[in-house]
Amino acid sequence: MLKDKHIQIRIEQCLALSKASNCPRRKFGALLLDPKRNVILMDGYNGGPRGGGTLCGGDVCLRNTQQVESGTRMEIGCHHAEMNVICNAAAGGVPTKGAWIIVTGEPCMMCAKLIHHAGIERVIVVSGGYLGANGCQYLVNHDVEVQATTGPTDPRLNN
């Protein structure tokens, strides 16, 4: 299993990956890991459609302009990092069963369901992220281990 120092390194990699996001509201990253071999299986971050499509609101966040409450109306907004990493794995034929995932904030309910159904065994959540209703309780209720760890605070808290 992964040692604490390796988990910290993977968290740093996940945080660096989140910088690739072009979402103007919040940058998320996700890494899918093989805990036995300590290797990254797949990565993902939130943003627009694959192939360079524009974001939902162009240069602005529709969720902000429409004042959509966090954790609701998932049809509006970017493709989530967790969704992207699971879809990237599926597209590449990479198995997710028994894997771990690191996310730079609490998964929403939609992403929690995807994580559970993909057979991912552990979710390492970097705290200080997503502020809305989350799927952590859903994951726990469905026997997915949730491990919280510290990380940077959400920049919206400073506004």
Coordinates of C-alpha atoms in Angstrom, one line a residue:
M1 CA 0.0 0.0 0.0
L2 CA 1.0 3.6 -0.5
K3 CA 3.2 5.2 2.2
D4 CA 2.2 8.6 3.6
K5 CA 5.2 10.3 1.8
H6 CA 4.0 8.9 -1.5
I7 CA 0.4 10.1 -0.9
Q8 CA 1.8 13.6 -0.2
I9 CA 3.7 13.5 -3.5
R10 CA 0.6 12.4 -5.4
I11 CA -1.4 15.1 -3.8
E12 CA 1.2 17.7 -4.9
Q13 CA 0.9 16.2 -8.4
C14 CA -2.8 16.4 -8.3
L15 CA -2.7 20.1 -7.2
A16 CA -0.3 20.9 -10.0
L17 CA -2.6 19.1 -12.5
S18 CA -5.6 21.2 -11.4
K19 CA -3.8 24.3 -12.8
A20 CA -4.5 22.9 -16.3
S21 CA -8.2 23.6 -15.8
N22 CA -9.6 26.6 -17.7
C23 CA -12.6 26.9 -15.5
P24 CA -12.9 30.5 -14.2
R25 CA -14.6 29.5 -11.0
R26 CA -12.7 26.7 -9.5
K27 CA -9.8 24.5 -10.6
F28 CA -10.0 20.8 -9.7
G29 CA -7.7 17.9 -10.4
A30 CA -8.1 14.2 -9.9
L31 CA -5.6 11.3 -10.1
L32 CA -6.5 7.6 -10.3
L33 CA -3.9 5.5 -8.5
D34 CA -2.9 1.9 -8.3
P35 CA -2.2 1.7 -4.5
K36 CA -0.3 -1.6 -4.8
R37 CA 2.2 -0.4 -7.4
N38 CA 2.2 3.3 -6.5
V39 CA 1.6 4.4 -10.0
I40 CA -0.8 6.9 -11.6
L41 CA -3.3 5.1 -13.8
M42 CA -5.0 8.2 -15.2
D43 CA -5.5 11.9 -14.6
G44 CA -8.2 14.5 -15.1
Y45 CA -9.2 18.0 -14.4
N46 CA -12.4 20.1 -14.8
G47 CA -13.0 22.1 -17.9
G48 CA -14.8 22.2 -21.2
P49 CA -15.6 19.4 -23.6
R50 CA -12.7 17.2 -25.0
G51 CA -11.2 18.6 -28.1
G52 CA -11.1 22.3 -27.1
G53 CA -14.8 23.1 -27.0
T54 CA -15.7 26.3 -25.2
L55 CA -16.7 26.4 -21.6
C56 CA -20.4 26.5 -20.7
G57 CA -20.3 30.3 -20.4
G58 CA -17.3 31.1 -22.6
D59 CA -14.9 33.2 -20.4
V60 CA -17.4 33.5 -17.5
C61 CA -18.9 30.9 -15.3
L62 CA -22.6 30.3 -16.0
R63 CA -22.9 28.9 -12.5
N64 CA -21.8 32.3 -11.1
T65 CA -23.8 34.5 -13.5
Q66 CA -27.0 32.4 -12.9
Q67 CA -26.2 32.3 -9.2
V68 CA -26.5 28.5 -9.1
E69 CA -26.0 27.1 -5.6
S70 CA -23.0 24.9 -5.2
G71 CA -23.9 21.2 -5.2
T72 CA -27.0 21.7 -7.4
R73 CA -27.9 21.9 -11.1
M74 CA -25.0 19.7 -12.3
E75 CA -26.1 20.1 -15.9
I76 CA -24.7 23.6 -15.8
G77 CA -20.9 24.0 -15.7
C78 CA -17.7 22.2 -16.5
H79 CA -17.0 18.6 -16.8
H80 CA -15.8 17.6 -13.4
A81 CA -12.3 16.3 -12.7
E82 CA -13.6 13.0 -11.3
M83 CA -15.9 12.5 -14.3
N84 CA -12.9 13.2 -16.6
V85 CA -10.5 10.8 -14.9
I86 CA -13.1 7.9 -14.9
C87 CA -14.0 8.6 -18.5
N88 CA -10.4 8.9 -19.5
A89 CA -9.7 5.5 -17.9
A90 CA -12.7 4.0 -19.7
A91 CA -11.6 5.4 -23.0
G92 CA -8.1 4.1 -22.5
G93 CA -9.1 0.6 -21.2
V94 CA -7.7 1.3 -17.8
P95 CA -9.4 -0.6 -15.0
T96 CA -10.7 1.4 -12.1
K97 CA -11.8 -1.5 -9.8
G98 CA -9.7 -1.4 -6.6
A99 CA -8.1 1.9 -7.5
W100 CA -7.8 5.0 -5.3
I101 CA -8.6 8.5 -6.4
I102 CA -7.2 11.8 -5.2
V103 CA -9.4 14.8 -5.7
T104 CA -8.7 18.4 -4.8
G105 CA -12.1 18.9 -3.1
E106 CA -15.1 17.0 -2.0
P107 CA -16.9 15.2 -4.8
C108 CA -20.4 16.2 -5.7
M109 CA -23.1 13.6 -5.5
M110 CA -23.0 12.9 -9.3
C111 CA -19.2 12.3 -9.1
A112 CA -19.6 10.2 -5.9
K113 CA -22.0 7.9 -7.7
L114 CA -19.5 7.5 -10.6
I115 CA -16.6 6.8 -8.2
H116 CA -18.7 4.1 -6.4
H117 CA -19.9 2.5 -9.6
A118 CA -16.4 2.5 -11.1
G119 CA -15.3 0.3 -8.2
I120 CA -12.8 2.8 -6.7
E121 CA -12.0 1.7 -3.2
R122 CA -10.6 4.9 -1.6
V123 CA -11.1 8.6 -2.1
I124 CA -8.5 10.9 -0.8
V125 CA -10.1 14.4 -0.5
V126 CA -7.8 17.4 -0.2
S127 CA -9.7 19.7 2.2
G128 CA -10.4 23.3 1.6
G129 CA -12.1 22.7 -1.7
Y130 CA -15.6 22.4 -2.9
L131 CA -18.1 24.2 -0.7
G132 CA -21.4 22.8 -1.7
A133 CA -23.4 19.6 -1.0
N134 CA -21.0 16.7 -1.4
G135 CA -21.0 13.0 -2.0
C136 CA -18.7 12.0 0.8
Q137 CA -21.5 10.6 2.9
Y138 CA -22.8 8.7 -0.1
L139 CA -19.4 7.1 -0.6
V140 CA -19.1 6.1 3.1
N141 CA -22.7 4.7 3.0
H142 CA -21.6 2.6 0.0
D143 CA -18.4 1.2 1.6
V144 CA -16.0 3.5 -0.2
E145 CA -13.2 4.6 2.1
V146 CA -13.0 8.4 2.4
Q147 CA -9.7 9.9 3.7
A148 CA -9.5 13.6 4.3
T149 CA -6.2 15.4 4.1
T150 CA -5.2 19.0 4.3
G151 CA -4.6 21.2 1.3
P152 CA -5.0 24.8 0.1
T153 CA -8.2 26.8 0.9
D154 CA -10.8 27.5 -1.7
P155 CA -10.0 31.0 -3.1
R156 CA -13.7 31.9 -2.9
L157 CA -13.3 32.0 0.9
N158 CA -11.0 35.0 0.6
N159 CA -13.6 37.1 -1.3

